[in-house]
PDB file of C-alpha atoms and ligand atoms in Angstrom:
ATOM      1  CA  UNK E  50       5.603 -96.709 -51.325  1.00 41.00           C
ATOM      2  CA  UNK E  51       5.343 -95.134 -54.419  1.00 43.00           C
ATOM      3  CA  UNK E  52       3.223 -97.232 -56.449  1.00 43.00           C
ATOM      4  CA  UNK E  53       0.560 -96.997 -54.481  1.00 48.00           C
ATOM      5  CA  UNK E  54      -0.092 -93.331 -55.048  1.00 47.00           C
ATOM      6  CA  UNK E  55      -1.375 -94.194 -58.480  1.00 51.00           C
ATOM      7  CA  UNK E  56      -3.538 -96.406 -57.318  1.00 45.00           C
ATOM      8  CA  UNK E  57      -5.576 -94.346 -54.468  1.00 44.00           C
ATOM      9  CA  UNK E  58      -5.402 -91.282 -57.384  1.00 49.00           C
ATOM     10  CA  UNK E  59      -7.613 -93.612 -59.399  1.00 51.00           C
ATOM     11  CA  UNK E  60     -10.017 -94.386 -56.882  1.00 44.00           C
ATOM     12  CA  UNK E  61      -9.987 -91.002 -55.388  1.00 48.00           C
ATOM     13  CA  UNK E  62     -11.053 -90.123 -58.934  1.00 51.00           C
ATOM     14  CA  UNK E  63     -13.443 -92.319 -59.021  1.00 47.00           C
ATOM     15  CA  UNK E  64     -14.738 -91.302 -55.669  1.00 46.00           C
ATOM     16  CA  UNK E  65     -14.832 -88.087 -56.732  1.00 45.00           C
ATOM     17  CA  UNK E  66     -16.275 -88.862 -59.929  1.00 46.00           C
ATOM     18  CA  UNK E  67     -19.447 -90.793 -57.983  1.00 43.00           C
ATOM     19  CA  UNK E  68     -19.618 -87.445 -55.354  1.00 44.00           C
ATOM     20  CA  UNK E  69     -20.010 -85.523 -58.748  1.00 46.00           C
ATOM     21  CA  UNK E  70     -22.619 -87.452 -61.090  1.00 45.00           C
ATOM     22  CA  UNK E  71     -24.033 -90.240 -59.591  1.00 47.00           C
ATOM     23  CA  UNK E  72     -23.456 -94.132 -60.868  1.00 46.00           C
ATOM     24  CA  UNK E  73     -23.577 -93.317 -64.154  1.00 47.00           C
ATOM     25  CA  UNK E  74     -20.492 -91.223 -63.928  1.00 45.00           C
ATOM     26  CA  UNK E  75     -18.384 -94.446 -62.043  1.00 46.00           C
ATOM     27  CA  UNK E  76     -19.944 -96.793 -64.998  1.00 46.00           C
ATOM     28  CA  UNK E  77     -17.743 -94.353 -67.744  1.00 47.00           C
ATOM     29  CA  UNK E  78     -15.182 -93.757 -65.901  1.00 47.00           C
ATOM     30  CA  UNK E  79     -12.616 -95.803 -67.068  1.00 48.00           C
ATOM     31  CA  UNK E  80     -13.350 -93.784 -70.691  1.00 51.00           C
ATOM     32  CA  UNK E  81     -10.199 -91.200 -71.475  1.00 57.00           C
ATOM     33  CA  UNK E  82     -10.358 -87.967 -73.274  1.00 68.00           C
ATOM     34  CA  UNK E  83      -8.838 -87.846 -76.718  1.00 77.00           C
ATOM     35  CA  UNK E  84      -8.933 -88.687 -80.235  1.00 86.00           C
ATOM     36  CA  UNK E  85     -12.029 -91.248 -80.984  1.00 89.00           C
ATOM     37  CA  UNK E  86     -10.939 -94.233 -81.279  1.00 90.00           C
ATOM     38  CA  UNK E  87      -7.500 -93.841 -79.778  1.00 92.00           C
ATOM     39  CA  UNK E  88      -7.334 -94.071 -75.716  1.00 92.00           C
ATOM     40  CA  UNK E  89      -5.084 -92.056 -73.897  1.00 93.00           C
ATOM     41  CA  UNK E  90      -3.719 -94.285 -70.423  1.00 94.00           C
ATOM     42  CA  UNK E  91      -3.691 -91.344 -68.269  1.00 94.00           C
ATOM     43  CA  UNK E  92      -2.492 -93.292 -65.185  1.00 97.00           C
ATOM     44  CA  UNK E  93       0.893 -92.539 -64.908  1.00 97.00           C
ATOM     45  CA  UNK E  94       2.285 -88.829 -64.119  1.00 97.00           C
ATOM     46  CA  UNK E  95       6.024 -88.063 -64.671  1.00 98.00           C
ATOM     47  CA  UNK E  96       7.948 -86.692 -61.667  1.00 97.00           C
ATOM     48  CA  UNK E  97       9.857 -83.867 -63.555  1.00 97.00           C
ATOM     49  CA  UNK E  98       7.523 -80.988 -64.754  1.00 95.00           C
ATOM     50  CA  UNK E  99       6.753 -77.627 -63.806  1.00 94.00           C
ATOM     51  CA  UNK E 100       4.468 -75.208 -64.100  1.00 96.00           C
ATOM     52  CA  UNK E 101       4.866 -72.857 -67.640  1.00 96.00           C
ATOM     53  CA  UNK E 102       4.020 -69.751 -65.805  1.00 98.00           C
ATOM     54  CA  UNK E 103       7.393 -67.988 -64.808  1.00 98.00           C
ATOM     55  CA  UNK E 104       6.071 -64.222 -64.172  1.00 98.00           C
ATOM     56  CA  UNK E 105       3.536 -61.925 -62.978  1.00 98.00           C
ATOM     57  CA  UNK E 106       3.005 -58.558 -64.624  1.00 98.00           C
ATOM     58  CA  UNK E 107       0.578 -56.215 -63.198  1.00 98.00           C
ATOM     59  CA  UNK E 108      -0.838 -53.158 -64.868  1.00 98.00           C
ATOM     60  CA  UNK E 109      -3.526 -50.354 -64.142  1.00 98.00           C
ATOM     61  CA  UNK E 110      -5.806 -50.333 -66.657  1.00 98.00           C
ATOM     62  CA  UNK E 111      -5.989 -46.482 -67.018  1.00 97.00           C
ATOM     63  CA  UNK E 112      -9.889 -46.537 -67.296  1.00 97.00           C
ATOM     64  CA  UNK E 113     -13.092 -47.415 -64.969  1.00 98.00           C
ATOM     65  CA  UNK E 114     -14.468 -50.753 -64.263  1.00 98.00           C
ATOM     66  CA  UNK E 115     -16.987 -50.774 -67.214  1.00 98.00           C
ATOM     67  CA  UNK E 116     -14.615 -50.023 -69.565  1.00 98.00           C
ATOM     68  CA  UNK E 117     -11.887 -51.831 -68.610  1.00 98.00           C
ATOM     69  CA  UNK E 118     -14.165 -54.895 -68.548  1.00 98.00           C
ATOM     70  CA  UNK E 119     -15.245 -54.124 -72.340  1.00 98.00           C
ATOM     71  CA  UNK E 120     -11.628 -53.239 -73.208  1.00 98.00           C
ATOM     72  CA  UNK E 121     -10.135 -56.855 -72.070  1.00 98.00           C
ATOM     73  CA  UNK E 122     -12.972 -59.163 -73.255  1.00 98.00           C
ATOM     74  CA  UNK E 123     -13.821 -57.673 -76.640  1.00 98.00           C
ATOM     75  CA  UNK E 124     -10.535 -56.168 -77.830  1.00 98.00           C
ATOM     76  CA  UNK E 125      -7.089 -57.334 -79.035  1.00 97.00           C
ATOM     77  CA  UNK E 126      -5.835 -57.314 -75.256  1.00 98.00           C
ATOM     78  CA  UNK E 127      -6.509 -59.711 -72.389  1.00 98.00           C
ATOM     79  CA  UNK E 128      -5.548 -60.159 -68.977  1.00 98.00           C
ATOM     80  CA  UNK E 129      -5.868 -63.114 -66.666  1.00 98.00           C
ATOM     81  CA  UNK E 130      -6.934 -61.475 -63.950  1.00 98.00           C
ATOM     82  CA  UNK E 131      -9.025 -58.188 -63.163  1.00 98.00           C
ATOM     83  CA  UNK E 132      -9.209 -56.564 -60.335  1.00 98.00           C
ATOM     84  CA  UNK E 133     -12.110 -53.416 -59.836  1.00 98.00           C
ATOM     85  CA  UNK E 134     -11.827 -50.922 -57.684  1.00 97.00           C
ATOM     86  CA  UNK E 135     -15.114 -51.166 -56.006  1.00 97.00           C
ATOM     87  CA  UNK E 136     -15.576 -51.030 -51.806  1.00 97.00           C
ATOM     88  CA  UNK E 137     -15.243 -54.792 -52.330  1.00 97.00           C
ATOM     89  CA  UNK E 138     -13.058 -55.450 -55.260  1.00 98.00           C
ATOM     90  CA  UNK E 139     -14.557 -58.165 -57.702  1.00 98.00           C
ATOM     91  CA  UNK E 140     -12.024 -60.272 -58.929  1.00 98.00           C
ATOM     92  CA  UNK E 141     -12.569 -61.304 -62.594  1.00 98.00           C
ATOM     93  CA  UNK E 142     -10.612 -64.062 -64.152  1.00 98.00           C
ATOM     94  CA  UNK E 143     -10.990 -63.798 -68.084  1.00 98.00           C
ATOM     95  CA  UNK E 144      -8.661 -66.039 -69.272  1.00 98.00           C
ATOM     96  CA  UNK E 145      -7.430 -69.586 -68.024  1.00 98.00           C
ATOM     97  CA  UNK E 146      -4.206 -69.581 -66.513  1.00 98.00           C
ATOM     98  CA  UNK E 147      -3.322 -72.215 -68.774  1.00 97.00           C
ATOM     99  CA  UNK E 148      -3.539 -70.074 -72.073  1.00 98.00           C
ATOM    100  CA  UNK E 149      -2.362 -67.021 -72.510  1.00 98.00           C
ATOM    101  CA  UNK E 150      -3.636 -63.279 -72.078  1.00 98.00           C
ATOM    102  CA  UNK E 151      -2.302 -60.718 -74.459  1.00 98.00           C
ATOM    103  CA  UNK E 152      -0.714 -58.213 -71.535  1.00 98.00           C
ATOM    104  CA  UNK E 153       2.710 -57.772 -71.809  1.00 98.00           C
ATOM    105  CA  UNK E 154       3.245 -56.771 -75.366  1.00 97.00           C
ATOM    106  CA  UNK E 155       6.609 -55.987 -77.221  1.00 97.00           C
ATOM    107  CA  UNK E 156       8.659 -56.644 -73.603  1.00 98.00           C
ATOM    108  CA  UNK E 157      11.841 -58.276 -72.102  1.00 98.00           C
ATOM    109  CA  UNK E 158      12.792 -59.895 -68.796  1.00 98.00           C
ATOM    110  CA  UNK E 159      16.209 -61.593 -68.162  1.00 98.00           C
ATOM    111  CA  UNK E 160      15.864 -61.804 -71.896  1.00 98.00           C
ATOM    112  CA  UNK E 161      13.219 -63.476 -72.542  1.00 98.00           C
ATOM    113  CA  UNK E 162      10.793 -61.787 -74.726  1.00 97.00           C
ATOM    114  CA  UNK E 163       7.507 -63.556 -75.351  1.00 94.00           C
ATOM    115  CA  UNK E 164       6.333 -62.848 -72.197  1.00 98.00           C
ATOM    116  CA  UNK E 165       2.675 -63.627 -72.551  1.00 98.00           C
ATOM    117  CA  UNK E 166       3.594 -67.082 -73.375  1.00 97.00           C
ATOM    118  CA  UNK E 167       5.126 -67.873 -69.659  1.00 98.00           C
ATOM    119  CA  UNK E 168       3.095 -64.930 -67.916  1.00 98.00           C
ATOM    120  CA  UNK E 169       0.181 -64.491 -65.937  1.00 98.00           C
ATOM    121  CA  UNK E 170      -1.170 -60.962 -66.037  1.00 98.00           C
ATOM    122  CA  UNK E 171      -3.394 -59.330 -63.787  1.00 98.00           C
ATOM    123  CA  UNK E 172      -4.733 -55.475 -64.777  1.00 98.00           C
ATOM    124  CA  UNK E 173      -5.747 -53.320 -61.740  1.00 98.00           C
ATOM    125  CA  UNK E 174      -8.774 -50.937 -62.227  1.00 98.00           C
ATOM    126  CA  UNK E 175      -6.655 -47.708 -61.792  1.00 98.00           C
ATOM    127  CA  UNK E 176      -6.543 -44.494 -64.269  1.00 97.00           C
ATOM    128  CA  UNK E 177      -3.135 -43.782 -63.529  1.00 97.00           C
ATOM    129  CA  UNK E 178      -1.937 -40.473 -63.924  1.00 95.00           C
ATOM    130  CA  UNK E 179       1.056 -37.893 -64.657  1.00 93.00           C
ATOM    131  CA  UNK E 180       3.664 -35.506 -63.564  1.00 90.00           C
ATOM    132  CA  UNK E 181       2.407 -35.177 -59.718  1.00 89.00           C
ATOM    133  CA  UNK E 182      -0.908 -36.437 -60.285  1.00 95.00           C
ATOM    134  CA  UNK E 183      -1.190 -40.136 -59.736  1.00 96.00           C
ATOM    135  CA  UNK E 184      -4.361 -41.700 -58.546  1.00 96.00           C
ATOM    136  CA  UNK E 185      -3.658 -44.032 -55.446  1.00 97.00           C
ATOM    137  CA  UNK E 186      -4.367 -47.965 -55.503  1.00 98.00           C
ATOM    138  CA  UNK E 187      -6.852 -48.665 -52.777  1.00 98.00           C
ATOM    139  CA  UNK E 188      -6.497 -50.394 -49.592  1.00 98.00           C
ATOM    140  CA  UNK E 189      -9.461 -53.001 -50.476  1.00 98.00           C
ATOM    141  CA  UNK E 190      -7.804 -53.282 -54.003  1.00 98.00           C
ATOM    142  CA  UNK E 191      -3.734 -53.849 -52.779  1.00 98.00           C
ATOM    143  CA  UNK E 192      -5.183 -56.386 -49.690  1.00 98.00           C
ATOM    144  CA  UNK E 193      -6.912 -58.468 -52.790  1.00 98.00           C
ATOM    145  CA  UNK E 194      -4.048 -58.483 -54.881  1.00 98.00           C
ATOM    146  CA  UNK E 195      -1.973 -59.408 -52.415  1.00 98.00           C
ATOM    147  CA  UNK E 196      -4.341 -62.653 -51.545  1.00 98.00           C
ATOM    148  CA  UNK E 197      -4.827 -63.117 -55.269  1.00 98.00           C
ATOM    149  CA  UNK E 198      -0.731 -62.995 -55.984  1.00 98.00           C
ATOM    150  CA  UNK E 199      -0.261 -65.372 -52.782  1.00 98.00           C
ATOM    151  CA  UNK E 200      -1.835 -67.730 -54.422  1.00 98.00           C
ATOM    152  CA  UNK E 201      -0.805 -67.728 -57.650  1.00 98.00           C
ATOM    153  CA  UNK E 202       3.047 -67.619 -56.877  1.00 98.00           C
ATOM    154  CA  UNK E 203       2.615 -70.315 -54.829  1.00 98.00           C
ATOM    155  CA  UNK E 204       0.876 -72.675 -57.514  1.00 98.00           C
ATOM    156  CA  UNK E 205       3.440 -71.719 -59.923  1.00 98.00           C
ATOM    157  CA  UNK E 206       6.369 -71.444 -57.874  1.00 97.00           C
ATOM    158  CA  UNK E 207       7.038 -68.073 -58.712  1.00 98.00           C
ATOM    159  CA  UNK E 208      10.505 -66.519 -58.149  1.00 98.00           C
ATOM    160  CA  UNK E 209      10.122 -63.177 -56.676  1.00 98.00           C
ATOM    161  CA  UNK E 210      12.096 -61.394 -58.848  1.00 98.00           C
ATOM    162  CA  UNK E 211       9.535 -62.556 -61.721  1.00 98.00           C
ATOM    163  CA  UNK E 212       6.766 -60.615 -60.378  1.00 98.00           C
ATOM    164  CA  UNK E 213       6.979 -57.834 -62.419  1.00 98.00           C
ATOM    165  CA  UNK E 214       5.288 -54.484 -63.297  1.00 98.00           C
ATOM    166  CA  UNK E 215       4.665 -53.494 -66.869  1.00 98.00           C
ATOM    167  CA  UNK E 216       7.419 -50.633 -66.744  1.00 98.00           C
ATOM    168  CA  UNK E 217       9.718 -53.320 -65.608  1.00 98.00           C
ATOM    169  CA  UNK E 218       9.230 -54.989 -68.516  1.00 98.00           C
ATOM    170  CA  UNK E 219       9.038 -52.673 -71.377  1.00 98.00           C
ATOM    171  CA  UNK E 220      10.808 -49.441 -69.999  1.00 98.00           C
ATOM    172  CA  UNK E 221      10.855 -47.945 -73.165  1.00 98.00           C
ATOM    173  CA  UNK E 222       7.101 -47.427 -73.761  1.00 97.00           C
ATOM    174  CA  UNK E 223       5.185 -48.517 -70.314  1.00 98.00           C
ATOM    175  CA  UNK E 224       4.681 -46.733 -66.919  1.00 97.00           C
ATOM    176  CA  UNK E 225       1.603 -48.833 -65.388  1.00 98.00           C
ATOM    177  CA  UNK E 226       1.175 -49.924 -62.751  1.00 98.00           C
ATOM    178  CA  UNK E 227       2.871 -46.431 -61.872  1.00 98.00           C
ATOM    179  CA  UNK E 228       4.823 -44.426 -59.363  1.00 97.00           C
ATOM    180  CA  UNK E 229       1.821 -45.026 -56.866  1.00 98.00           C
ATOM    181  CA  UNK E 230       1.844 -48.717 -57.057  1.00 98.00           C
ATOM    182  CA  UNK E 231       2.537 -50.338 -53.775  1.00 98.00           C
ATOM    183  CA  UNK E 232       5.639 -52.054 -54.522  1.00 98.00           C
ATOM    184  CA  UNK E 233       7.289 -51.757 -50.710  1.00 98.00           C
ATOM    185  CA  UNK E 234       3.716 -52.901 -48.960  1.00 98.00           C
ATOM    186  CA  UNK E 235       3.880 -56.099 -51.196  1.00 98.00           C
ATOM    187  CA  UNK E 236       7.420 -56.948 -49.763  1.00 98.00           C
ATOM    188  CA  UNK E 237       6.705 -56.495 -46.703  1.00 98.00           C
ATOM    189  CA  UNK E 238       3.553 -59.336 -47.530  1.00 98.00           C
ATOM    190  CA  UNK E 239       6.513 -61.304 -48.789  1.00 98.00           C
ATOM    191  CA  UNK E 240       5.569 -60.507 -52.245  1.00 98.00           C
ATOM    192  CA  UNK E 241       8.456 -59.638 -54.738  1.00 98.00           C
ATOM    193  CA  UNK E 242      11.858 -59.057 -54.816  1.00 98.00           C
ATOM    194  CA  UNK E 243      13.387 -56.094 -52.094  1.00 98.00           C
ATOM    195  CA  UNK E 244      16.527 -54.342 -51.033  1.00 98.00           C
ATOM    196  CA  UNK E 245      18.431 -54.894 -47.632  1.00 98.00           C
ATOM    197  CA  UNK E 246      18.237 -51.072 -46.138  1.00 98.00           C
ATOM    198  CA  UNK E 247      21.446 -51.904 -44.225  1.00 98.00           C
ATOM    199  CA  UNK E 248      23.531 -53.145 -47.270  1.00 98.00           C
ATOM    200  CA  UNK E 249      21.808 -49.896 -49.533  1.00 98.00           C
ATOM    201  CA  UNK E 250      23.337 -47.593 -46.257  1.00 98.00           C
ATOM    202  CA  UNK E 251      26.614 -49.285 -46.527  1.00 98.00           C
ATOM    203  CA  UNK E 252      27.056 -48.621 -50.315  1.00 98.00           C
ATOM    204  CA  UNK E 253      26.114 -44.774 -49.946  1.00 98.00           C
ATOM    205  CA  UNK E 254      29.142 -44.667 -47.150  1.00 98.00           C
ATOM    206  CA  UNK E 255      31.171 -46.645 -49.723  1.00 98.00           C
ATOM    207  CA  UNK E 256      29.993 -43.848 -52.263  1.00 98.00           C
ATOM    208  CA  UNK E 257      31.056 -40.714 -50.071  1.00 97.00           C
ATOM    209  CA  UNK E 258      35.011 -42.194 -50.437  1.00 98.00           C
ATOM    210  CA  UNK E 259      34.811 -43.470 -53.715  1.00 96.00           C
ATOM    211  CA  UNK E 260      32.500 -41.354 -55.875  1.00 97.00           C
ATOM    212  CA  UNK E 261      29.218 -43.071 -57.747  1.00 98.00           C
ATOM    213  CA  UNK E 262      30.302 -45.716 -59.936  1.00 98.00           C
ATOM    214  CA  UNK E 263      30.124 -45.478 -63.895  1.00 98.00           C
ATOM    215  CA  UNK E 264      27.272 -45.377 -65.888  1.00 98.00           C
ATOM    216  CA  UNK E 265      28.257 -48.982 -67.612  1.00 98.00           C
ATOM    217  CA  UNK E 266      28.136 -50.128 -64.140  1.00 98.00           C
ATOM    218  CA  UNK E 267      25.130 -49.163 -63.314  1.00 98.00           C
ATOM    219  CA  UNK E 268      23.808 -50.649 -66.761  1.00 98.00           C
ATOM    220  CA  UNK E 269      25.310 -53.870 -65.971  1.00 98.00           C
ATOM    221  CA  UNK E 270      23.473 -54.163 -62.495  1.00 98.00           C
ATOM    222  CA  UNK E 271      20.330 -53.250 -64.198  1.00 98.00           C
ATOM    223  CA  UNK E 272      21.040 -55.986 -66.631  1.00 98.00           C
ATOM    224  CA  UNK E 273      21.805 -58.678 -63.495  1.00 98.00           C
ATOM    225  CA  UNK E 274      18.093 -57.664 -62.446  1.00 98.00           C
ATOM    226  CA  UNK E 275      16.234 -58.458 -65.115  1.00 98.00           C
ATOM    227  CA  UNK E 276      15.796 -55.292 -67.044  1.00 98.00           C
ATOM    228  CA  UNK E 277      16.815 -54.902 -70.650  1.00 98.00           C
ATOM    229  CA  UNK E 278      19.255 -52.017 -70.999  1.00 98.00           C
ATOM    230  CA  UNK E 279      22.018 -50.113 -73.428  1.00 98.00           C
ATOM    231  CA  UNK E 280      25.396 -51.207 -72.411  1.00 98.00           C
ATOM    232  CA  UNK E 281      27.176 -48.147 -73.561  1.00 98.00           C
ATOM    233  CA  UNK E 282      28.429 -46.506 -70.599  1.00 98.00           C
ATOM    234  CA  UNK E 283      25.838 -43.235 -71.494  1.00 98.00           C
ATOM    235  CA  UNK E 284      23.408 -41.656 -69.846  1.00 98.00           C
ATOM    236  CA  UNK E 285      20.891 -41.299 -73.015  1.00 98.00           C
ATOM    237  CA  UNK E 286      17.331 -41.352 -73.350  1.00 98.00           C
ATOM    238  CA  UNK E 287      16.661 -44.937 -73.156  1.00 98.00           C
ATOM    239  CA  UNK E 288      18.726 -45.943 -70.404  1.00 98.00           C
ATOM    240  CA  UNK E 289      17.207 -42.890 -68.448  1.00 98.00           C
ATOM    241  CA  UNK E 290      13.764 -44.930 -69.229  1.00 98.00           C
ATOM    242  CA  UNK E 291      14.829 -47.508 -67.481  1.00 98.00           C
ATOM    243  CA  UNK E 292      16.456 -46.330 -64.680  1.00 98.00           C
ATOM    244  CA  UNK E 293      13.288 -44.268 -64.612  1.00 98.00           C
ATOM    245  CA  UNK E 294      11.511 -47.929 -64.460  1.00 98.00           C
ATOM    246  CA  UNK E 295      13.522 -49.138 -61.786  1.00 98.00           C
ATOM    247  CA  UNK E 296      13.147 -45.721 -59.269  1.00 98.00           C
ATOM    248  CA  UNK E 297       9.229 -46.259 -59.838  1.00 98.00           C
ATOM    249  CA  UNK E 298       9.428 -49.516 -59.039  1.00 98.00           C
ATOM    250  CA  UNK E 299      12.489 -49.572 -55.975  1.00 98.00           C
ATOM    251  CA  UNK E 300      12.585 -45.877 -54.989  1.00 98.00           C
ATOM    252  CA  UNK E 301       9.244 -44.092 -56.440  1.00 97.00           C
ATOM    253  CA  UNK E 302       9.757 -40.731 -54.234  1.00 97.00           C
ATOM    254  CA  UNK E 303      11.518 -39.808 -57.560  1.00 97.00           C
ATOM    255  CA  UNK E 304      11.634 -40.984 -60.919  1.00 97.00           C
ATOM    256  CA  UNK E 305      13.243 -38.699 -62.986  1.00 97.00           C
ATOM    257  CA  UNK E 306      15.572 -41.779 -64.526  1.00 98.00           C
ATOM    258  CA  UNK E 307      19.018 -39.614 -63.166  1.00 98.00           C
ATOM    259  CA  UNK E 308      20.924 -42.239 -61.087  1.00 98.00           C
ATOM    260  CA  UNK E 309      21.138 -40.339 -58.291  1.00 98.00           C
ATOM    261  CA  UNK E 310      23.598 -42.199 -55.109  1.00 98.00           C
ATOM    262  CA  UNK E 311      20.051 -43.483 -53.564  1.00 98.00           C
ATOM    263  CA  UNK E 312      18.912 -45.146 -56.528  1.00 98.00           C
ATOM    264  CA  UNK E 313      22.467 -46.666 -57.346  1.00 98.00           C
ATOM    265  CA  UNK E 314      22.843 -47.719 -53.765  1.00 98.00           C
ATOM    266  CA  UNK E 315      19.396 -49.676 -54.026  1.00 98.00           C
ATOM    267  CA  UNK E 316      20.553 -51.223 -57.532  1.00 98.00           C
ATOM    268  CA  UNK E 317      23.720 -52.425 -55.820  1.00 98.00           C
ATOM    269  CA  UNK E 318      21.773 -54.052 -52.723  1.00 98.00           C
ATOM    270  CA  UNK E 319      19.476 -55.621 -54.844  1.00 98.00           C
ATOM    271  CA  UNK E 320      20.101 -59.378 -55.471  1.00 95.00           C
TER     272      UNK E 320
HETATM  273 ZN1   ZN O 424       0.143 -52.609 -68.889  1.00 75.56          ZN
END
């Protein structure tokens, strides 16, 4: 009985609307939002739409709490979501999930490139690191996250090959959220995309008869999976960034961007 739903939204509005502000609010609320003058019928709701959002990026911030704070309210970058890495993490939303945070950048995901437009970004207090030196995510911080990306993926129907860390995205300048970054614990939360260990064993048997594939081939897998590649069939110095990407984010033991058989095997696996 489909009509009906309209109806019991109204007076569930107006229910709510009483709950909220008293009798004035009931006596305005048949009033609309919009232009003066002009009334907007707000009754109706189409069945096809979704949300805008399509993909999560995460990031460390590479500074403290205080800083980070200062850096994402006052500057010429923005994030959704913060997370601190206090005992208890505060979570601090900065921006409405309906606008957009300036996060991502010059970046590319199956393609697409304004990623801030269909993105929701959340920055992770975290100062990073380099060569052997990363600082870990804490426990408190990855069980937030986790709770915090639950929820958004499921309002926005997120695919989990859309959640996404910076280096995913833009390979050929970005690291965060880093070799440290708990990609395999969020998986296993049912968070993100992940590999098959039995089909990644059964392409490293395939590999010991048949040699490692090409290098086009492995740009064209990196390609299916979202990542923005060269399709030359070289090994050069950008398509070592990404594969570099892709071992932080599928096989971070080491990310020295050579496809070794591992790395390949896990590319292959990956759907
Ligand atoms: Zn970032």
């Amino acid at each position: 009985m489909k009509p009906n739903t309209n109806l019991l939204a109204r007076l569930a509005r107006q229910a709510g609307h009483i709950v909220a502000a008293g009798l004035l609010a009931l006596l305005s609320a048949c009033a609309t939002h919009g232009p003066p003058g002009l009334e907007i019928d707000r009754s109706q709701q189409a069945k096809s739409q979704n949300s805008r959002v399509e993909f999560i990026v995460l990031h460390y911030t590479s500074t403290g709490n205080h800083a980070s704070l200062q850096i994402l309210t006052e500057q010429n970058v923005s994030s959704h979501y913060l997370i601190t890495d206090e005992k208890r993490p505060k979570v601090y939303q900065l921006v409405d999930e309906s606008r957009r945070a300036w996060h991502a950048g010059v970046s590319q995901w199956f393609g697409r490139t304004d990623m801030n437009a269909g993105s929701i970004g959340v920055e992770i207090v975290n100062p990073g690191g380099s060569g052997q030196n990363w600082a870990p995510y804490s426990p408190a911080q990855i069980e937030t996250l986790i709770a915090l990306l639950h929820d958004i993926s499921q309002r926005h129907q997120i695919k989990p090959y859309n959640i996404v860390g910076h280096s995913d995205i833009a390979p050929q300048r970005k690291i965060d959220p880093g070799p440290r970054f708990p990609w395999k614990q969020l998986a296993d939360a049912g968070i993100g995309r992940w590999y098959d260990q039995a089909a990644v064993d059964g392409f490293l048997r395939q590999f010991q008869k048949t040699g490692l594939p090409d290098i086009l081939s492995i740009q064209t897998d990196l390609e299916r999976l979202g990542y923005t590649t060269p399709k030359n069939g070289l090994l050069d110095h950008a398509t070592k960034n990404v594969v570099a990407a892709f071992q932080m984010h599928y096989r971070p033991s080491c990310y020295d961007g050579v496809p070794d058989a591992e790395t390949i095997a896990i590319l292959k696996a990956l759907k």
